[in-house]
CSV table of N, CA and C and ligand atoms in Angstrom, one decimal:
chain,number,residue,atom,x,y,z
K,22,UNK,N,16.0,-4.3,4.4
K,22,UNK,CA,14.6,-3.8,4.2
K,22,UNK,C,13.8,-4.9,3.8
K,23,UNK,N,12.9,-5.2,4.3
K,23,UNK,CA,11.9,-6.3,4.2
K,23,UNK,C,10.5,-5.7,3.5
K,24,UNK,N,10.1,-6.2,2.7
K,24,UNK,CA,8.9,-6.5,2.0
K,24,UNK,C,7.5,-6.8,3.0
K,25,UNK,N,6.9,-5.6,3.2
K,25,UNK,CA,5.7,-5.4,3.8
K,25,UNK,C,4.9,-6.1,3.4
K,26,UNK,N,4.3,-5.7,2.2
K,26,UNK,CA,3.2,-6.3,2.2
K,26,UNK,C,3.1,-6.0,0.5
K,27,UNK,N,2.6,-6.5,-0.3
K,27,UNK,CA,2.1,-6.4,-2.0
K,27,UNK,C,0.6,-6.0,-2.0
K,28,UNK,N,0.7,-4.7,-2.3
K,28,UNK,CA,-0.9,-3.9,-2.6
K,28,UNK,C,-1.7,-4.5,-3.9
K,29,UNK,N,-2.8,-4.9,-4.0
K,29,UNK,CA,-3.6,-5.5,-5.4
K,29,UNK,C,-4.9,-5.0,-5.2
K,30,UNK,N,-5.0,-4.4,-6.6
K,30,UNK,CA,-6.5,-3.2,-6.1
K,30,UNK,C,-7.5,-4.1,-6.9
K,31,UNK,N,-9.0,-4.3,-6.0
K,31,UNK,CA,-9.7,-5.3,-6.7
K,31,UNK,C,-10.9,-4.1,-6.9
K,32,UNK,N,-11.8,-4.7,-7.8
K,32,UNK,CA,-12.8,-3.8,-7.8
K,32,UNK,C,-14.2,-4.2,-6.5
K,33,UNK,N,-14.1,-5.0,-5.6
K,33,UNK,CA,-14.8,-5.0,-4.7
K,33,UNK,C,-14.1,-6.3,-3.5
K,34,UNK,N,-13.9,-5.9,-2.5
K,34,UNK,CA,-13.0,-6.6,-1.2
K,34,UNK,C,-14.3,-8.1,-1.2
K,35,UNK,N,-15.5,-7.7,-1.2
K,35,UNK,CA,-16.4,-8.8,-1.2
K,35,UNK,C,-16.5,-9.9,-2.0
K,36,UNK,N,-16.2,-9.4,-3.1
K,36,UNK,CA,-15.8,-10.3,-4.5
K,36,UNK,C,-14.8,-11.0,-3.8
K,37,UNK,N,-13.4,-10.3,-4.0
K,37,UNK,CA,-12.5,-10.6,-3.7
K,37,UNK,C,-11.5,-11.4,-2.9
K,38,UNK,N,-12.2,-11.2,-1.5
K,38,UNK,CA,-11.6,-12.1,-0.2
K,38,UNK,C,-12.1,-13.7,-0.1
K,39,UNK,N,-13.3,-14.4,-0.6
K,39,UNK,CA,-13.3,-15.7,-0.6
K,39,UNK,C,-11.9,-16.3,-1.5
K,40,UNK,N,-11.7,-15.5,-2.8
K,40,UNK,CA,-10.6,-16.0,-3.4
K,40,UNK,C,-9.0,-16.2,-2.5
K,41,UNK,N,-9.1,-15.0,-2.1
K,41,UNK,CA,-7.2,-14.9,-1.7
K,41,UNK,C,-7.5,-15.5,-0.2
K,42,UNK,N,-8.4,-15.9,0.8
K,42,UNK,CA,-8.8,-16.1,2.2
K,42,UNK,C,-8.3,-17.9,1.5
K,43,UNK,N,-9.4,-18.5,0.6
K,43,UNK,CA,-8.4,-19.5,0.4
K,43,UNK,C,-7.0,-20.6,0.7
K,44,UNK,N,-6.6,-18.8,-0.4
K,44,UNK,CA,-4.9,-19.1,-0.3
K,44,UNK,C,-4.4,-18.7,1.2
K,45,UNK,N,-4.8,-17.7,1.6
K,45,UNK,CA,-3.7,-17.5,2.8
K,45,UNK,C,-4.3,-17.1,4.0
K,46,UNK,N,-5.8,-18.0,4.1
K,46,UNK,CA,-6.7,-17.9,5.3
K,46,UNK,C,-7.4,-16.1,5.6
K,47,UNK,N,-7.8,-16.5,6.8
K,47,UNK,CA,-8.5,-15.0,6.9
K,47,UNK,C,-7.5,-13.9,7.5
K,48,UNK,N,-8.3,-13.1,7.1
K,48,UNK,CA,-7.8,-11.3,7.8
K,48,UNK,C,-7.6,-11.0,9.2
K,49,UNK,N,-6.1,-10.9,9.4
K,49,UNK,CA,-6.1,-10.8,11.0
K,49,UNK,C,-6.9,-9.4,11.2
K,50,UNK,N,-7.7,-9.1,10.9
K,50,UNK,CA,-7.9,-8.1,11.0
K,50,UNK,C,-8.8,-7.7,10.2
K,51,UNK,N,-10.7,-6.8,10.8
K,51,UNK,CA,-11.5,-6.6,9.7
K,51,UNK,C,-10.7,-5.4,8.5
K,52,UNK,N,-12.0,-5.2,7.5
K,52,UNK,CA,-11.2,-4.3,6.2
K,52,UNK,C,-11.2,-3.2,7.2
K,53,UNK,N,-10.5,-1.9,6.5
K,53,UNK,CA,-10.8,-0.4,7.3
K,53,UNK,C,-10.5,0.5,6.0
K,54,UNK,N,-11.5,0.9,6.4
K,54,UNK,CA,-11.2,2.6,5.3
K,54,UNK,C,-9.8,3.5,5.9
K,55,UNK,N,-9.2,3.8,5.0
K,55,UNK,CA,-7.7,4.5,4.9
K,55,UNK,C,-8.3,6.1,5.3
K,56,UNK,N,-7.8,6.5,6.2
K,56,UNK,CA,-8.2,8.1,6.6
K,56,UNK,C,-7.9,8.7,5.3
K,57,UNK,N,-8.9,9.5,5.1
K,57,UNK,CA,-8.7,10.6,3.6
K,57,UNK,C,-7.8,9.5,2.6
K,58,UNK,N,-8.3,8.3,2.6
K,58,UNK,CA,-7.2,7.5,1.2
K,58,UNK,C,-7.9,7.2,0.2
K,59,UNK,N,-9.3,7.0,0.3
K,59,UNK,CA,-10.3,6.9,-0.7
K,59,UNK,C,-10.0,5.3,-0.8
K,60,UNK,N,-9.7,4.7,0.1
K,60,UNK,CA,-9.5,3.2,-0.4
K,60,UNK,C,-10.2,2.4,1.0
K,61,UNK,N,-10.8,1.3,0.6
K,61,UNK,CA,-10.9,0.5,2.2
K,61,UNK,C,-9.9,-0.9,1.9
K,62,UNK,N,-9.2,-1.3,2.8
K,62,UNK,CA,-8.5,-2.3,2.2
K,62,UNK,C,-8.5,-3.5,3.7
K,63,UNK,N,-8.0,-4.3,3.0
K,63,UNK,CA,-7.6,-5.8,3.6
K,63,UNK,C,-6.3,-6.6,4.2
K,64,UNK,N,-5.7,-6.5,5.4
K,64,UNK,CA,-4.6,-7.5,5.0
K,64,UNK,C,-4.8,-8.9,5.3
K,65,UNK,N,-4.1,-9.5,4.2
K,65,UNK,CA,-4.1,-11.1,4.6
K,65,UNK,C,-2.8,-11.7,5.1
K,66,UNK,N,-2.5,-12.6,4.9
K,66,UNK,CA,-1.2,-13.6,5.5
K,66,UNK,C,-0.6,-13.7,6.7
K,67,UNK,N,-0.2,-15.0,7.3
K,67,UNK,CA,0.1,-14.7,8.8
K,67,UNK,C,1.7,-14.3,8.8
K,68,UNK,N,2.9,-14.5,7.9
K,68,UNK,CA,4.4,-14.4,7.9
K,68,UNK,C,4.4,-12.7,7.5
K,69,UNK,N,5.8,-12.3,7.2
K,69,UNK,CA,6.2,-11.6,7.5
K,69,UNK,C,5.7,-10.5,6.3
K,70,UNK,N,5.6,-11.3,5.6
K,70,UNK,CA,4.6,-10.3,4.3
K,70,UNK,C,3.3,-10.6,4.2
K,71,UNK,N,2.7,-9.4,3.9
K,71,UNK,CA,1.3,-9.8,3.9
K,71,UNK,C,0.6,-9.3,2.2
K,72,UNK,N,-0.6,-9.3,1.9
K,72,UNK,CA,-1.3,-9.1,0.3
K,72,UNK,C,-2.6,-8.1,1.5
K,73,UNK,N,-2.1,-7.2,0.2
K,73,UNK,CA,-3.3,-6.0,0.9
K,73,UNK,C,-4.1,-5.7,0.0
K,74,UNK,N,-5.5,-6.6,0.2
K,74,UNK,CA,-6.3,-6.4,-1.0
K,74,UNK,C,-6.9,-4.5,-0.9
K,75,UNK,N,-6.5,-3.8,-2.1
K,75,UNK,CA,-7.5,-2.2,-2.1
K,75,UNK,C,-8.5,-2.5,-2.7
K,76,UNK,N,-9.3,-2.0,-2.6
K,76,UNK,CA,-11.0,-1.7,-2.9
K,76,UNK,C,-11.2,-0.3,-2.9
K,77,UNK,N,-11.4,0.5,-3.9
K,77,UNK,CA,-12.3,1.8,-3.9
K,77,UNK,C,-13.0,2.2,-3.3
K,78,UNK,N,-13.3,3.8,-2.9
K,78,UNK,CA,-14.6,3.7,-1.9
K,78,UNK,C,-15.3,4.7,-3.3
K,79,UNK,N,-14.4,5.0,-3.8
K,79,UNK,CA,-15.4,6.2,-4.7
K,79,UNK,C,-15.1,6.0,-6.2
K,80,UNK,N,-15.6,6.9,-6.9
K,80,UNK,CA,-14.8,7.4,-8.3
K,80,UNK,C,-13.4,7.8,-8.4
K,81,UNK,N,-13.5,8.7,-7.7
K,81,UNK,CA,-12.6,9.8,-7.1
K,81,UNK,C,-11.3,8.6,-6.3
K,82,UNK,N,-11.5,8.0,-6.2
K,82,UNK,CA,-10.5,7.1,-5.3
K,82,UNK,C,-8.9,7.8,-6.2
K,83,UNK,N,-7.6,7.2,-5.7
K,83,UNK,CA,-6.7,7.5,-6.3
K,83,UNK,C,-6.6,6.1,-7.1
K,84,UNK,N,-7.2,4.7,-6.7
K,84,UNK,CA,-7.1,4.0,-7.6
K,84,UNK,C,-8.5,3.6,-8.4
K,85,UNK,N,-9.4,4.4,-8.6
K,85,UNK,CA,-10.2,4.2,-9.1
K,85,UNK,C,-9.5,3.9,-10.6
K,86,UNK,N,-8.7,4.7,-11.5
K,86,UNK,CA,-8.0,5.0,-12.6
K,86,UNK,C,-7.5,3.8,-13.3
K,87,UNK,N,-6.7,3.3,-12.1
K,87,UNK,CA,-6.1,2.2,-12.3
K,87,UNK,C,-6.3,0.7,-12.2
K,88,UNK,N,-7.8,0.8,-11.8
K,88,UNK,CA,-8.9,-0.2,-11.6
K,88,UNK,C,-9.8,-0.1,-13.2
K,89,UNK,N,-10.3,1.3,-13.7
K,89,UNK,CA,-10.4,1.5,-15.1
K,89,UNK,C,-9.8,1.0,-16.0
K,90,UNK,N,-8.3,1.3,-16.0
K,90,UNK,CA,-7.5,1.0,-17.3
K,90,UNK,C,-6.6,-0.6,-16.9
K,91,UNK,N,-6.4,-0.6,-15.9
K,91,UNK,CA,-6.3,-2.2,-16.3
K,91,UNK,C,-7.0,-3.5,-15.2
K,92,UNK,N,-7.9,-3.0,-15.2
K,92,UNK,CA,-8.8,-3.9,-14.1
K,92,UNK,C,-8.5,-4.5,-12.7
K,93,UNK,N,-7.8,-3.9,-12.0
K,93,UNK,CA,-7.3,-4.3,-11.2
K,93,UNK,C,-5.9,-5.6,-11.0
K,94,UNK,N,-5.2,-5.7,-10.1
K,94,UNK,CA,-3.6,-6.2,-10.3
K,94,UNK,C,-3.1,-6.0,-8.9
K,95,UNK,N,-1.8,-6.7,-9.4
K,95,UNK,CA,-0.8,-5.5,-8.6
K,95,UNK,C,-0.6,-4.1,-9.0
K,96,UNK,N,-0.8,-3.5,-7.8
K,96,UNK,CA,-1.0,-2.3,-8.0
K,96,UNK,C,0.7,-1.2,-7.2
K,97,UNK,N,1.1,-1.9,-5.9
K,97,UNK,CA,2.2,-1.3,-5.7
K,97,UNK,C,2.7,-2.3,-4.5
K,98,UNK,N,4.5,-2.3,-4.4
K,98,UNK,CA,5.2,-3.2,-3.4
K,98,UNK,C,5.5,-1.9,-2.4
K,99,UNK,N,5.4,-2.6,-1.2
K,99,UNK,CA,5.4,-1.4,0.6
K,99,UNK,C,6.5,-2.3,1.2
K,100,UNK,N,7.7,-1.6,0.9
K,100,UNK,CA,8.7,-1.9,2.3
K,100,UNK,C,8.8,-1.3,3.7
K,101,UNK,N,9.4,-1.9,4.9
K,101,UNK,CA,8.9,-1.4,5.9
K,101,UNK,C,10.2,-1.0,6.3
K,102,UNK,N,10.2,0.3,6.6
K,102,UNK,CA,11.0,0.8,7.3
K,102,UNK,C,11.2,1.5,8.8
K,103,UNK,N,12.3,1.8,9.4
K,103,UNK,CA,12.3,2.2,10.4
K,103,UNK,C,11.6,3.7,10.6
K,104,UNK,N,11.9,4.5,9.2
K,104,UNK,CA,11.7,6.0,9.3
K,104,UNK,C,11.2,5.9,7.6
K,105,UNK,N,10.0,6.5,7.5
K,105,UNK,CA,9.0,6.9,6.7
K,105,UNK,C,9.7,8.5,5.8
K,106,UNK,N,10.1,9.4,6.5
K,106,UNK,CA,10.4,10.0,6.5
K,106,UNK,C,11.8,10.5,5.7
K,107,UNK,N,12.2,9.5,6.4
K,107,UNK,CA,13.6,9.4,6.1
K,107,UNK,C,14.1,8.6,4.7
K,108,UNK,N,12.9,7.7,4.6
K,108,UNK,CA,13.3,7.2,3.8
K,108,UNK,C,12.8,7.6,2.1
K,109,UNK,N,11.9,9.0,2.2
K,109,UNK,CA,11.3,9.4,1.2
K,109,UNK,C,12.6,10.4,1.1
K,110,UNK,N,12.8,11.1,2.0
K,110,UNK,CA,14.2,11.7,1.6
K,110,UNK,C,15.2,11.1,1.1
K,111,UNK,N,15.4,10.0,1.4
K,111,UNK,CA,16.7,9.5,1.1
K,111,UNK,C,16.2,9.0,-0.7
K,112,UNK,N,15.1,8.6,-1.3
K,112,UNK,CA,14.6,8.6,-2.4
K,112,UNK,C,14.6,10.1,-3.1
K,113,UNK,N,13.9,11.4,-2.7
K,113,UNK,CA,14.4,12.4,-3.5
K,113,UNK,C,15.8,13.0,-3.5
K,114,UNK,N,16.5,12.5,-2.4
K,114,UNK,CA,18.1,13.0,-2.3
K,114,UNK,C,18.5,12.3,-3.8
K,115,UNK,N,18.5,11.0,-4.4
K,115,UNK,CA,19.0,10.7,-5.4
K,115,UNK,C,18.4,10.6,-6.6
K,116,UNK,N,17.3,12.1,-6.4
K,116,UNK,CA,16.7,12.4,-7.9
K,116,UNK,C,15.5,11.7,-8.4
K,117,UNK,N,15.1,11.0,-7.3
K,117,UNK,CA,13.3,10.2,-7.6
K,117,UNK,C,12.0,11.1,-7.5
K,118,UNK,N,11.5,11.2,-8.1
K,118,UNK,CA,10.0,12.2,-7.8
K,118,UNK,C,9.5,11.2,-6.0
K,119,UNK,N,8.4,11.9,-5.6
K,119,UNK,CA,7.9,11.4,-4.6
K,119,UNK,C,6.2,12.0,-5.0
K,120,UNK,N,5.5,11.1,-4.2
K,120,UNK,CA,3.9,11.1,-4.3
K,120,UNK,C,3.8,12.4,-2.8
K,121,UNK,N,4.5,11.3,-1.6
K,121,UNK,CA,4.3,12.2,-0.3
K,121,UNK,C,5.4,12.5,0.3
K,122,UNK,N,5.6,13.8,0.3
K,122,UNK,CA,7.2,14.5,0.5
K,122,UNK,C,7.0,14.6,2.4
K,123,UNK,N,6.5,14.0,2.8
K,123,UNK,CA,6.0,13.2,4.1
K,123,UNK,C,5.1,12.0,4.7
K,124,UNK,N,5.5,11.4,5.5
K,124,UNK,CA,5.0,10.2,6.0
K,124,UNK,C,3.3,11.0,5.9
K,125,UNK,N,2.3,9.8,6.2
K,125,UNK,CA,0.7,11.0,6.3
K,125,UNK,C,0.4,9.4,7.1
K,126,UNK,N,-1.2,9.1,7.7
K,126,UNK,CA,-1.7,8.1,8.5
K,126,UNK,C,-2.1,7.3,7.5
K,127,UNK,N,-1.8,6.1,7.4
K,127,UNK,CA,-2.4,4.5,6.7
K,127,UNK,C,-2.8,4.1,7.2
K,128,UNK,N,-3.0,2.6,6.7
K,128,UNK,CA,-3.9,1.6,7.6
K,128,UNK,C,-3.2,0.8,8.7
K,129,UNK,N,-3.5,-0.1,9.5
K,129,UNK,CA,-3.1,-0.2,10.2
K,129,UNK,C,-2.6,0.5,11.5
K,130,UNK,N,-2.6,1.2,11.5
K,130,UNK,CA,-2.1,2.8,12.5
K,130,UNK,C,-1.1,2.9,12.2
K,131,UNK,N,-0.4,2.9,10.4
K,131,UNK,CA,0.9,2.8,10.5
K,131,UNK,C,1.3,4.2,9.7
K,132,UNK,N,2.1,4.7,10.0
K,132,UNK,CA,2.3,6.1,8.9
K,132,UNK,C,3.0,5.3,7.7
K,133,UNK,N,2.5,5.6,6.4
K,133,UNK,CA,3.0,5.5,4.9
K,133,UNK,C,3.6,6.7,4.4
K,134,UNK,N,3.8,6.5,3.1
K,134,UNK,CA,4.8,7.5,2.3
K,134,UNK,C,5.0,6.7,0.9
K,135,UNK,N,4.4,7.0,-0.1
K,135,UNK,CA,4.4,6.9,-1.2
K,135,UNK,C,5.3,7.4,-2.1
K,136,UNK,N,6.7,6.9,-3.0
K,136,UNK,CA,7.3,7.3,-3.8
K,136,UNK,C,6.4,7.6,-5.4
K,137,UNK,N,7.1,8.3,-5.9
K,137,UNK,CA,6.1,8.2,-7.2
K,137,UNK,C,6.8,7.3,-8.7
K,138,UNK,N,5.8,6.6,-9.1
K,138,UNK,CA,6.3,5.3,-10.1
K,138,UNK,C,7.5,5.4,-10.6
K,139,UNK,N,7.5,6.9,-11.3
K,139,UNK,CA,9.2,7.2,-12.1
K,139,UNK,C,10.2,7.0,-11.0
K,140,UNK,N,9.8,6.7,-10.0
K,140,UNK,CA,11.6,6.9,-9.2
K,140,UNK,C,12.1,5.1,-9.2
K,141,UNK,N,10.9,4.4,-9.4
K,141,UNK,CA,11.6,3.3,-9.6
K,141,UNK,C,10.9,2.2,-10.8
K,142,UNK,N,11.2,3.1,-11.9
K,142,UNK,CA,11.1,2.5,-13.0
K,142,UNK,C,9.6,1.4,-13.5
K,143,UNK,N,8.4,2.6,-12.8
K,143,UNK,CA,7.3,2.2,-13.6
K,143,UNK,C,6.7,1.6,-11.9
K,144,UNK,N,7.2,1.4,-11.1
K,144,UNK,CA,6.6,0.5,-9.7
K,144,UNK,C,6.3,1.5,-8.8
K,145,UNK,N,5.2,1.5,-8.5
K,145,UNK,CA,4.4,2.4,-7.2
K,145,UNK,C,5.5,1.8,-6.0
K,146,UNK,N,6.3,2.6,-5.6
K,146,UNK,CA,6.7,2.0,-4.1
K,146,UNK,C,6.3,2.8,-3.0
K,147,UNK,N,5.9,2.1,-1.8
K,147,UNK,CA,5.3,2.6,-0.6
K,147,UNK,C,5.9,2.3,0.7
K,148,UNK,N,6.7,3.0,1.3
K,148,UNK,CA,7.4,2.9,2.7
K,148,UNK,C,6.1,2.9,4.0
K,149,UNK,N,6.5,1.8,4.6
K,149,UNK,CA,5.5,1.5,6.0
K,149,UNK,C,6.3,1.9,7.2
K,150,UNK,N,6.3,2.9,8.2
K,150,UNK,CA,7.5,2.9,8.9
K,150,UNK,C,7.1,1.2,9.9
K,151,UNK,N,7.7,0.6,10.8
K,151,UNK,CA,7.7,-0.7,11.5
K,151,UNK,C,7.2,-0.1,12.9
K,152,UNK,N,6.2,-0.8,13.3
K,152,UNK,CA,5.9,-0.4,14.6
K,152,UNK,C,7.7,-0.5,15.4
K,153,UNK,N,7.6,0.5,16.1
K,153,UNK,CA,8.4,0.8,17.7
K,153,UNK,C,8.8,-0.4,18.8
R,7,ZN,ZN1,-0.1,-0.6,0.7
């Protein structure tokens, strides 16, 4: 299982992208608002992992909270998997809470799946299934 990409939620992508564009050049790719995610985000890097700057669209965001209390960070690590699905089950089969007890649409046109922090000891983990 390979390391997708490292989520870091900034309080504005505009602020933000002269900084990390720097380090790891530009965005293959403009920002895009997340269907129903309350986030618009960024990827950067050309290798096999990438830094997905999030940015809020609202209050209401689900990371608005955690943009509040500790000003933005790392916010959560996304492995890429074959099966989205499969692999949230195979997390509550050995007793982990889950955020999405199914894959739902993310960015990129990719389906995600969010475990929830307790299942792995304080860390937001997020399954990307791998394109086909
Ligand atoms: Zn992510």
């Amino acid at each position: 299982m390979k390391v997708d990409h490292v989520g870091i939620v900034v309080a504005s992508l505009h602020d933000a992208l002269p900084l990390w564009t720097r380090l790891l050049g530009e965005p293959s790719a403009p920002a895009e608002e997340v269907p129903g995610g309350g986030v618009r985000v960024a990827f950067l890097g050309s290798g096999e992992t990438h830094v997905e700057l999030v940015e809020p669209t609202g209050p209401d965001s689900p990371v608005s909270k955690f943009l509040a209390t500790r000003g933005g960070g790392i916010h959560h690590i996304a492995f890429g998997v074959p099966d989205v699905d499969r692999a949230l089950r195979d997390v509550e089969a050995r007793g982990g809470r889950l955020i999405d007890r199914r894959g739902r649409p993310g960015a990129r046109g990719r389906r995600v799946g969010f475990a929830h922090p307790l299942a792995f000891g304080g860390v937001l983990v997020e399954f990307v299934e791998e394109p086909r």
